[in-house]
Structures are given as structure tokens and as C-alpha cells.
Short mmCIF file of C-alpha atoms and ligand atoms in Angstrom, two decimals:
data_model
loop_
_atom_site.label_atom_id
_atom_site.label_comp_id
_atom_site.label_asym_id
_atom_site.label_seq_id
_atom_site.Cartn_x
_atom_site.Cartn_y
_atom_site.Cartn_z
CA MET K 1 -38.75 11.55 -38.30
CA LYS K 2 -35.68 13.73 -38.06
CA LYS K 3 -36.42 14.26 -34.35
CA LEU K 4 -36.69 10.53 -33.82
CA ALA K 5 -33.36 9.90 -35.51
CA VAL K 6 -31.67 12.55 -33.36
CA ALA K 7 -33.20 11.09 -30.22
CA ALA K 8 -31.99 7.63 -31.20
CA LEU K 9 -28.52 8.95 -31.88
CA VAL K 10 -28.38 10.81 -28.55
CA GLY K 11 -29.62 7.68 -26.78
CA ALA K 12 -26.93 5.58 -28.44
CA LEU K 13 -24.23 8.08 -27.49
CA VAL K 14 -25.38 8.18 -23.87
CA LEU K 15 -25.36 4.40 -23.72
CA ALA K 16 -21.93 4.20 -25.35
CA ALA K 17 -20.52 6.70 -22.84
CA ALA K 18 -21.96 4.78 -19.91
CA TRP K 19 -21.01 1.38 -21.31
CA PRO K 20 -17.60 0.98 -19.60
CA LEU K 21 -19.27 1.56 -16.25
CA MET K 22 -22.35 -0.50 -16.95
CA ALA K 23 -20.46 -3.38 -18.51
CA LEU K 24 -18.76 -4.25 -15.28
CA ASP K 25 -20.61 -5.20 -12.16
CA VAL K 26 -18.14 -4.90 -9.31
CA PHE K 27 -19.51 -7.99 -7.57
CA GLN K 28 -18.93 -9.98 -10.76
CA GLN K 29 -15.47 -8.49 -10.96
CA ASN K 30 -14.79 -9.67 -7.42
CA ALA K 31 -16.13 -13.13 -8.25
CA ARG K 32 -13.73 -13.45 -11.18
CA LEU K 33 -10.82 -12.36 -8.96
CA GLY K 34 -11.62 -15.52 -7.01
CA ARG K 35 -8.48 -17.15 -5.68
CA GLY K 36 -5.12 -15.41 -5.87
CA VAL K 37 -1.58 -15.14 -4.63
CA ASN K 38 0.75 -12.26 -3.76
CA ILE K 39 3.85 -12.13 -5.92
CA LEU K 40 7.07 -10.30 -6.67
CA GLY K 41 7.41 -7.95 -3.71
CA TRP K 42 10.97 -8.90 -2.84
CA ASP K 43 12.31 -10.45 -6.02
CA ALA K 44 15.71 -9.17 -7.17
CA LEU K 45 14.27 -8.56 -10.66
CA TRP K 46 13.23 -5.06 -9.63
CA GLN K 47 16.91 -4.25 -9.25
CA ASP K 48 18.20 -6.40 -12.10
CA ARG K 49 16.02 -8.53 -14.38
CA ALA K 50 18.81 -11.06 -14.88
CA ARG K 51 18.94 -11.81 -11.15
CA GLY K 52 15.18 -12.35 -10.86
CA LYS K 53 14.02 -15.65 -9.41
CA PHE K 54 10.49 -15.27 -10.70
CA LYS K 55 10.32 -16.31 -14.38
CA ASP K 56 7.66 -16.60 -17.08
CA VAL K 57 6.99 -20.19 -16.11
CA HIS K 58 5.80 -19.23 -12.63
CA PHE K 59 2.77 -17.42 -14.04
CA GLN K 60 1.86 -20.60 -15.85
CA LEU K 61 2.37 -22.72 -12.72
CA ILE K 62 0.17 -20.36 -10.73
CA ARG K 63 -2.61 -20.61 -13.30
CA GLU K 64 -2.28 -24.40 -13.54
CA ALA K 65 -2.55 -24.72 -9.78
CA GLY K 66 -6.00 -23.15 -10.04
CA PHE K 67 -5.41 -19.52 -9.09
CA ASN K 68 -7.40 -16.79 -10.82
CA HIS K 69 -5.30 -13.72 -10.08
CA VAL K 70 -1.99 -12.37 -8.86
CA ARG K 71 -1.59 -9.40 -6.51
CA ILE K 72 1.66 -7.80 -7.64
CA ASN K 73 3.33 -6.13 -4.65
CA LEU K 74 4.76 -2.99 -6.24
CA HIS K 75 7.20 -0.59 -4.62
CA PRO K 76 7.05 2.48 -6.86
CA LEU K 77 9.03 4.58 -4.38
CA ARG K 78 11.69 1.96 -3.69
CA ASP K 79 12.01 0.59 -7.23
CA GLY K 80 10.53 3.33 -9.42
CA GLN K 81 12.59 6.03 -7.72
CA PRO K 82 10.53 9.00 -8.90
CA ASP K 83 12.59 12.03 -9.92
CA ALA K 84 11.75 15.63 -8.98
CA HIS K 85 9.12 15.69 -11.75
CA GLY K 86 7.47 12.48 -10.57
CA LYS K 87 8.87 10.42 -13.45
CA LEU K 88 9.53 6.78 -12.57
CA ARG K 89 12.48 4.77 -13.90
CA ASP K 90 11.95 3.10 -17.29
CA GLU K 91 13.31 -0.17 -15.88
CA PHE K 92 10.53 -0.18 -13.31
CA PHE K 93 7.85 0.11 -15.99
CA ASN K 94 9.57 -2.47 -18.20
CA THR K 95 9.48 -5.02 -15.41
CA LEU K 96 5.92 -4.09 -14.52
CA ASP K 97 4.80 -4.45 -18.14
CA TRP K 98 6.46 -7.83 -18.41
CA ALA K 99 4.67 -9.04 -15.26
CA VAL K 100 1.26 -7.74 -16.35
CA ASP K 101 1.66 -9.15 -19.89
CA GLN K 102 2.66 -12.54 -18.54
CA ALA K 103 -0.17 -12.68 -16.02
CA LEU K 104 -2.79 -11.71 -18.61
CA ALA K 105 -1.37 -14.11 -21.19
CA ASN K 106 -1.85 -16.88 -18.66
CA GLY K 107 -5.46 -15.95 -17.97
CA LEU K 108 -4.79 -14.37 -14.59
CA LEU K 109 -6.36 -11.13 -13.39
CA VAL K 110 -3.88 -8.64 -11.96
CA ILE K 111 -4.00 -6.38 -8.92
CA LEU K 112 -1.38 -3.64 -8.95
CA ASP K 113 -0.87 -3.21 -5.22
CA PHE K 114 1.04 -0.11 -4.04
CA HIS K 115 3.09 -1.89 -1.38
CA ASP K 116 5.38 0.93 -0.25
CA ASP K 117 3.65 1.21 3.14
CA LEU K 118 6.94 0.95 5.03
CA ALA K 119 8.35 3.95 3.15
CA ILE K 120 5.20 6.01 3.62
CA SER K 121 3.88 5.18 7.07
CA PRO K 122 6.60 6.89 9.17
CA ASP K 123 5.79 10.20 7.45
CA PRO K 124 2.47 10.13 5.60
CA ALA K 125 2.24 13.91 5.12
CA GLY K 126 5.84 14.29 3.93
CA LYS K 127 5.56 11.40 1.49
CA LYS K 128 2.19 12.43 0.09
CA PRO K 129 3.44 14.41 -2.94
CA ALA K 130 5.68 11.53 -4.04
CA PHE K 131 2.89 9.01 -3.42
CA LEU K 132 0.45 10.99 -5.57
CA ASP K 133 3.09 11.52 -8.28
CA CYS K 134 3.59 7.76 -8.42
CA TRP K 135 -0.14 7.21 -8.83
CA THR K 136 -0.32 9.79 -11.60
CA ALA K 137 2.47 7.98 -13.45
CA LEU K 138 1.19 4.47 -12.78
CA ALA K 139 -2.41 5.29 -13.69
CA GLU K 140 -1.37 6.99 -16.90
CA HIS K 141 0.96 4.18 -17.84
CA CYS K 142 -1.69 1.48 -17.30
CA GLN K 143 -4.77 3.34 -18.56
CA ASN K 144 -5.17 1.17 -21.68
CA ARG K 145 -4.94 -2.12 -19.84
CA PRO K 146 -8.11 -4.25 -19.89
CA ASP K 147 -10.55 -4.30 -17.00
CA THR K 148 -8.87 -7.46 -15.70
CA VAL K 149 -6.18 -5.18 -14.25
CA LEU K 150 -7.15 -3.57 -10.93
CA PHE K 151 -5.44 -0.93 -8.80
CA GLU K 152 -4.99 -1.11 -5.01
CA ILE K 153 -4.26 2.31 -3.55
CA LEU K 154 -1.97 1.43 -0.62
CA ASN K 155 -1.14 -1.70 1.32
CA GLU K 156 -1.57 -1.72 5.10
CA PRO K 157 -1.48 1.94 6.15
CA ALA K 158 0.08 1.87 9.63
CA PRO K 159 -1.16 3.69 12.76
CA GLN K 160 0.75 6.90 11.94
CA PHE K 161 -2.27 7.52 9.74
CA THR K 162 -5.28 8.76 11.63
CA GLN K 163 -8.67 7.68 10.37
CA GLU K 164 -9.16 11.13 8.85
CA SER K 165 -5.72 11.40 7.30
CA TRP K 166 -6.09 7.95 5.74
CA ASN K 167 -9.56 8.72 4.30
CA GLU K 168 -8.17 11.96 2.92
CA TYR K 169 -5.06 10.25 1.53
CA TRP K 170 -6.79 7.56 -0.52
CA ARG K 171 -9.43 10.03 -1.73
CA ALA K 172 -6.66 12.16 -3.24
CA ALA K 173 -5.16 9.10 -4.99
CA LEU K 174 -8.57 7.94 -6.19
CA ALA K 175 -9.28 11.36 -7.74
CA ILE K 176 -6.00 11.12 -9.65
CA ILE K 177 -6.73 7.57 -10.79
CA ARG K 178 -10.21 8.49 -11.99
CA GLN K 179 -8.80 11.20 -14.31
CA THR K 180 -7.17 8.60 -16.55
CA ASN K 181 -8.98 5.42 -15.47
CA PRO K 182 -12.66 6.28 -15.06
CA SER K 183 -13.79 2.66 -15.22
CA ARG K 184 -10.91 0.86 -13.51
CA THR K 185 -11.83 -1.25 -10.46
CA VAL K 186 -10.00 0.13 -7.44
CA ILE K 187 -9.31 -1.68 -4.17
CA ILE K 188 -9.22 0.23 -0.87
CA GLY K 189 -8.79 -1.01 2.69
CA PRO K 190 -9.10 0.54 6.13
CA ALA K 191 -6.28 2.06 8.22
CA LYS K 192 -4.29 0.14 10.86
CA TRP K 193 -2.82 -2.46 8.54
CA ASN K 194 -6.10 -3.07 6.75
CA GLY K 195 -7.42 -4.59 9.97
CA VAL K 196 -10.88 -6.09 10.16
CA GLY K 197 -11.75 -3.96 13.21
CA GLU K 198 -11.12 -0.76 11.25
CA LEU K 199 -13.57 -1.37 8.42
CA GLY K 200 -16.26 0.69 10.15
CA ASN K 201 -14.11 3.80 9.74
CA LEU K 202 -13.63 3.37 6.00
CA LYS K 203 -15.93 5.89 4.33
CA LEU K 204 -16.12 5.03 0.64
CA PRO K 205 -17.69 7.51 -1.81
CA ALA K 206 -21.34 6.66 -2.41
CA ASP K 207 -21.14 7.71 -6.07
CA ASP K 208 -18.21 5.44 -6.98
CA ARG K 209 -19.44 1.84 -7.06
CA ASN K 210 -16.41 0.42 -8.85
CA ILE K 211 -14.54 -0.18 -5.61
CA ILE K 212 -13.75 -3.41 -3.79
CA ALA K 213 -13.03 -3.15 -0.06
CA THR K 214 -10.11 -5.13 1.30
CA VAL K 215 -8.97 -6.41 4.68
CA HIS K 216 -6.07 -8.64 5.70
CA TYR K 217 -6.46 -11.59 8.01
CA TYR K 218 -3.69 -12.88 10.29
CA ASN K 219 -5.60 -13.78 13.47
CA PRO K 220 -4.64 -15.13 15.90
CA PHE K 221 -1.49 -13.08 15.34
CA PRO K 222 0.66 -14.98 17.93
CA PHE K 223 -0.06 -18.11 15.89
CA THR K 224 0.34 -16.83 12.31
CA HIS K 225 3.35 -14.63 13.09
CA GLN K 226 5.19 -16.78 15.64
CA GLY K 227 8.95 -16.45 15.22
CA THR K 228 8.77 -13.56 12.69
CA PRO K 229 11.85 -11.40 13.33
CA TRP K 230 10.00 -8.18 12.36
CA THR K 231 7.20 -8.46 14.95
CA ALA K 232 6.82 -8.71 18.72
CA GLN K 233 6.18 -12.45 18.18
CA LYS K 234 9.85 -13.08 17.35
CA ASP K 235 10.57 -15.16 20.46
CA LYS K 236 7.26 -16.93 20.45
CA LEU K 237 7.20 -20.51 19.19
CA GLY K 238 5.04 -23.61 19.55
CA VAL K 239 1.67 -21.90 19.20
CA THR K 240 -0.78 -24.32 17.64
CA TRP K 241 -4.16 -23.83 15.99
CA THR K 242 -6.49 -26.77 16.35
CA GLY K 243 -9.84 -25.14 15.75
CA THR K 244 -11.06 -25.18 19.37
CA GLU K 245 -14.45 -23.73 20.20
CA GLY K 246 -12.76 -20.54 21.44
CA GLU K 247 -10.61 -20.20 18.32
CA LEU K 248 -13.59 -20.66 16.04
CA LYS K 249 -15.71 -18.23 18.00
CA ALA K 250 -13.04 -15.52 17.82
CA MET K 251 -12.85 -16.01 14.08
CA GLU K 252 -16.58 -15.93 13.66
CA GLN K 253 -16.66 -12.61 15.52
CA ASP K 254 -13.98 -11.19 13.20
CA PHE K 255 -15.80 -12.35 10.09
CA SER K 256 -19.21 -11.17 11.25
CA GLN K 257 -17.83 -7.61 11.41
CA VAL K 258 -16.89 -7.93 7.75
CA VAL K 259 -20.21 -9.52 6.78
CA ASN K 260 -22.14 -6.72 8.49
CA TRP K 261 -20.06 -3.91 7.03
CA ALA K 262 -20.26 -5.38 3.52
CA SER K 263 -24.02 -5.75 3.61
CA GLN K 264 -24.61 -2.32 5.16
CA ASN K 265 -22.33 -0.65 2.61
CA HIS K 266 -23.15 -2.95 -0.29
CA ARG K 267 -19.50 -3.48 -1.25
CA PRO K 268 -17.68 -6.66 -2.31
CA ILE K 269 -14.81 -7.87 -0.11
CA TYR K 270 -11.30 -8.99 -1.01
CA ILE K 271 -9.08 -10.65 1.60
CA GLY K 272 -5.83 -9.41 0.11
CA GLU K 273 -3.45 -11.14 2.52
CA PHE K 274 -3.60 -14.04 4.94
CA GLY K 275 -1.09 -16.75 5.79
CA THR K 276 1.14 -18.39 8.35
CA TYR K 277 4.88 -18.14 8.92
CA GLU K 278 7.10 -21.21 8.47
CA LYS K 279 7.87 -21.46 12.20
CA ALA K 280 4.33 -22.67 12.99
CA ASP K 281 3.80 -26.43 12.84
CA MET K 282 2.55 -27.70 9.48
CA PRO K 283 -0.62 -29.48 10.68
CA SER K 284 -1.78 -26.26 12.37
CA ARG K 285 -0.89 -24.19 9.30
CA VAL K 286 -2.86 -26.52 7.06
CA ARG K 287 -5.88 -26.55 9.37
CA TRP K 288 -5.93 -22.76 9.73
CA THR K 289 -5.37 -22.14 6.02
CA ALA K 290 -8.07 -24.55 4.88
CA PHE K 291 -10.51 -23.26 7.45
CA VAL K 292 -10.15 -19.54 6.77
CA THR K 293 -10.10 -20.02 3.01
CA ARG K 294 -13.37 -21.96 3.01
CA GLN K 295 -14.91 -19.31 5.26
CA PHE K 296 -13.89 -16.53 2.85
CA GLU K 297 -15.42 -18.46 -0.03
CA LYS K 298 -18.59 -19.22 1.90
CA HIS K 299 -19.08 -15.48 2.35
CA GLY K 300 -18.40 -14.75 -1.33
CA TRP K 301 -15.12 -12.93 -0.67
CA SER K 302 -12.24 -13.17 -3.11
CA TRP K 303 -8.82 -13.79 -1.60
CA GLY K 304 -5.07 -13.46 -2.22
CA CYS K 305 -2.86 -15.60 0.00
CA TRP K 306 0.40 -14.30 1.41
CA GLN K 307 2.62 -15.16 -0.53
CA PHE K 308 4.18 -17.06 -3.47
CA ALA K 309 7.88 -17.03 -2.51
CA ASN K 310 10.24 -15.78 0.22
CA ASP K 311 8.54 -16.29 3.61
CA PHE K 312 5.02 -17.53 4.36
CA ALA K 313 5.83 -19.23 1.06
CA LEU K 314 3.63 -21.32 -1.16
CA PHE K 315 6.40 -22.20 -3.57
CA ASP K 316 9.97 -23.17 -2.73
CA MET K 317 12.24 -21.34 -5.16
CA PRO K 318 15.44 -23.37 -4.43
CA THR K 319 13.77 -26.69 -5.33
CA GLN K 320 11.15 -25.20 -7.71
CA LYS K 321 8.45 -27.15 -5.91
CA TRP K 322 5.11 -26.17 -4.42
CA VAL K 323 4.70 -26.36 -0.66
CA GLU K 324 1.99 -28.89 -1.38
CA PRO K 325 0.16 -29.07 1.97
CA ILE K 326 -0.41 -25.31 1.92
CA ARG K 327 -1.31 -25.22 -1.77
CA ASP K 328 -3.81 -28.05 -1.28
CA ALA K 329 -5.28 -26.36 1.78
CA LEU K 330 -5.91 -23.25 -0.32
CA ILE K 331 -7.18 -25.08 -3.39
CA PRO K 332 -8.51 -28.50 -2.43
CA LYS K 333 -7.89 -31.23 -4.95
CA LYS K 334 -11.01 -32.24 -6.85
CA LYS K 335 -12.26 -35.67 -5.81
CA ASP K 336 -12.61 -38.12 -8.73
C1 LIG B 401 4.17 -7.13 4.57
C2 LIG B 401 5.19 -8.19 4.65
C3 LIG B 401 4.87 -9.19 5.75
C4 LIG B 401 3.45 -9.66 5.65
C5 LIG B 401 3.09 -10.55 6.81
C6 LIG B 401 2.83 -7.76 4.43
O1 LIG B 401 1.85 -6.78 4.25
O2 LIG B 401 4.42 -6.28 3.49
O3 LIG B 401 6.44 -7.64 4.85
O4 LIG B 401 5.72 -10.31 5.62
O5 LIG B 401 2.57 -8.57 5.55
O6 LIG B 401 3.40 -9.93 8.02
#
């Protein structure tokens, strides 16, 4: 009898220890991420809360429009300014806490996306200690958040990373995260700007199933990025997207790489960024946006459009109005 009681107790303890991992199926987690939007990357509130354009009400508007999550574009190096001991500024964490609290209070899941790729990519090796310090601090700070908060290790690692150095880089960050957040869902994408063609080189650890793989989608680049001052497309204008046979075929080829990789590796997929710049014509932007979004959903991928405000914008801050054609292309209005 005594033996039975001990066995039952041991069994209960084992189950309790495994519960956080068992409770969450990563495919279900990805399904509840659903539809999302990138926010806050370039808002002045990181420098001074009073000058911030993004307010409490915007979380509510995002939820009411039908989104399920926000991907918060964090710059821990730029805005957290880690000191020699890896401590980040209190103001950074205050703003971060406000954003996470607001998102959760409005029923939105949250992705904390480490978006300092521009600071890191020119010198991945040199920046690695600071990058890992930031993850130690962030992971510790957020360890008691619910499982509706996810971490994304690094946005769009640029080609200065080799395949090996990128795999090694995120593994080091993941090991740090797992020390304080053993059951947190983590998002990881391939090198070369999280490009679809690079997925095959992303070697995720077989024994960690609580990972969602991410890619970004901006093809055809001369269309989505026409007129962007920061790319080689800056002088290009007037590129349309009408959904020709050739355009659709190219897209299908891109997506089939993702479908194949996901089924071979048995990982859920998150399209963490996609969008079109304002210089493209609106009918083409709407067509492209509606088409890619429905494709993502058909394949069971969650998505986060680029982005709420600034450029590629979904919401016009000066007038406080949605860019309705783009919003409706992302989230079609229900027919009565
Ligand atoms: C970059 C942004 C850029 C966007 C589209 C993002 O990953 O951080 O600066 O506007 O991609 O090119």
C-alpha cells in the first residue's frame, strides 16, 4: 500500500514537472498567434514616453480590427543601452512592460522580437557578448509572463552571418533563454534576412519542440520595395502586381519550399513580415496583400504584417485612421 502511494506521488510529481511542456502544443500555439501586426519599432516612446505616438488605444484598435497578436520590434542595444555588466536601462523595461501589459489586457498574444539586426549584422562576432547579455536580461525580466508571450531570437540576420555562424549564434541565445524560460515558445528564422530560400540551412534542435520557424516574404522585391530609399529599388517605380501566371508560379515555388521544409522538419511556420511600400499603386498592393495572406492561411501559417505605422503602414498616425484597403485585404470583412 505504502509502495503504491509512493508510486502515485512520484507519478504525480513527474507529470507536474512535465506539465508546462505538455500543456502547450506548438502547433496550437502557432494557430492562436493567427493574424498579427508589427508594432513600435520606430516610435519615439523608446526615447521619451511623452513623445510616443503609439498609445493604449492602439492596442484596442488592433484587437478590434481582428488581429490576434502583435510582434513588438525591440531594439535592446539601441534603446536598452546595456552597461558593462549587461544591465539594460530601467526606462527600456518600463516601456516594454507597458506594451506587454496593454497587449495582453486586450487579448493579444505578444512576440518580443529582437530587432537590432542593423546594429549586429556588420559585426556579428564583436556584438555577440552584448547580444547574449541582452537576452539574459530580457529572458530573466520576462520569465513570469504567461505562455502568450513568445520570444524571437533575432530579426533578419544579414549575409555577414555565415550559415554556421548564424546557427551557432541563435543556439547560444536559445541556451540562455532556456535557463530561465524552459517552456517559452521561441521563434527562429534562417540567415540572409530570414529568406525563404535559406530555410533548408536552418538546423533546429531535435529535442526542443517548442520552436516556431519564421520566414519573411517580400517577393517580388522590385514590386514590394519599389522606391524604398534604403534598398537598390530606390529609383524603381511603376512596378505592378496583377497576379499573372508567371507571378503566381514564382510565388507557388517560394511557398512550396516552405511547405516541404515544414513537413520534413515537423515545425509550424510564422510569416513574421510581409508588406508593400507606399510607392506601389494601391490596386496592386491590395491584390498582392490579399493573395499572399490567403495563401499563408491556406497552409496553416500564422502571420505578422509589416507594419502598423511609419512606412508600409496599416494605420495613418496623423489622421488616426486605418489604411482601409490594406487592412481589409489582410482581414476580409465578414459577409452578412
Ligand atoms: C526592417 C525595416 C524595413 C522592413 C522592410 C524590416 O525587417 O527592419 O527597416 O522597413 O524590413 O524592408
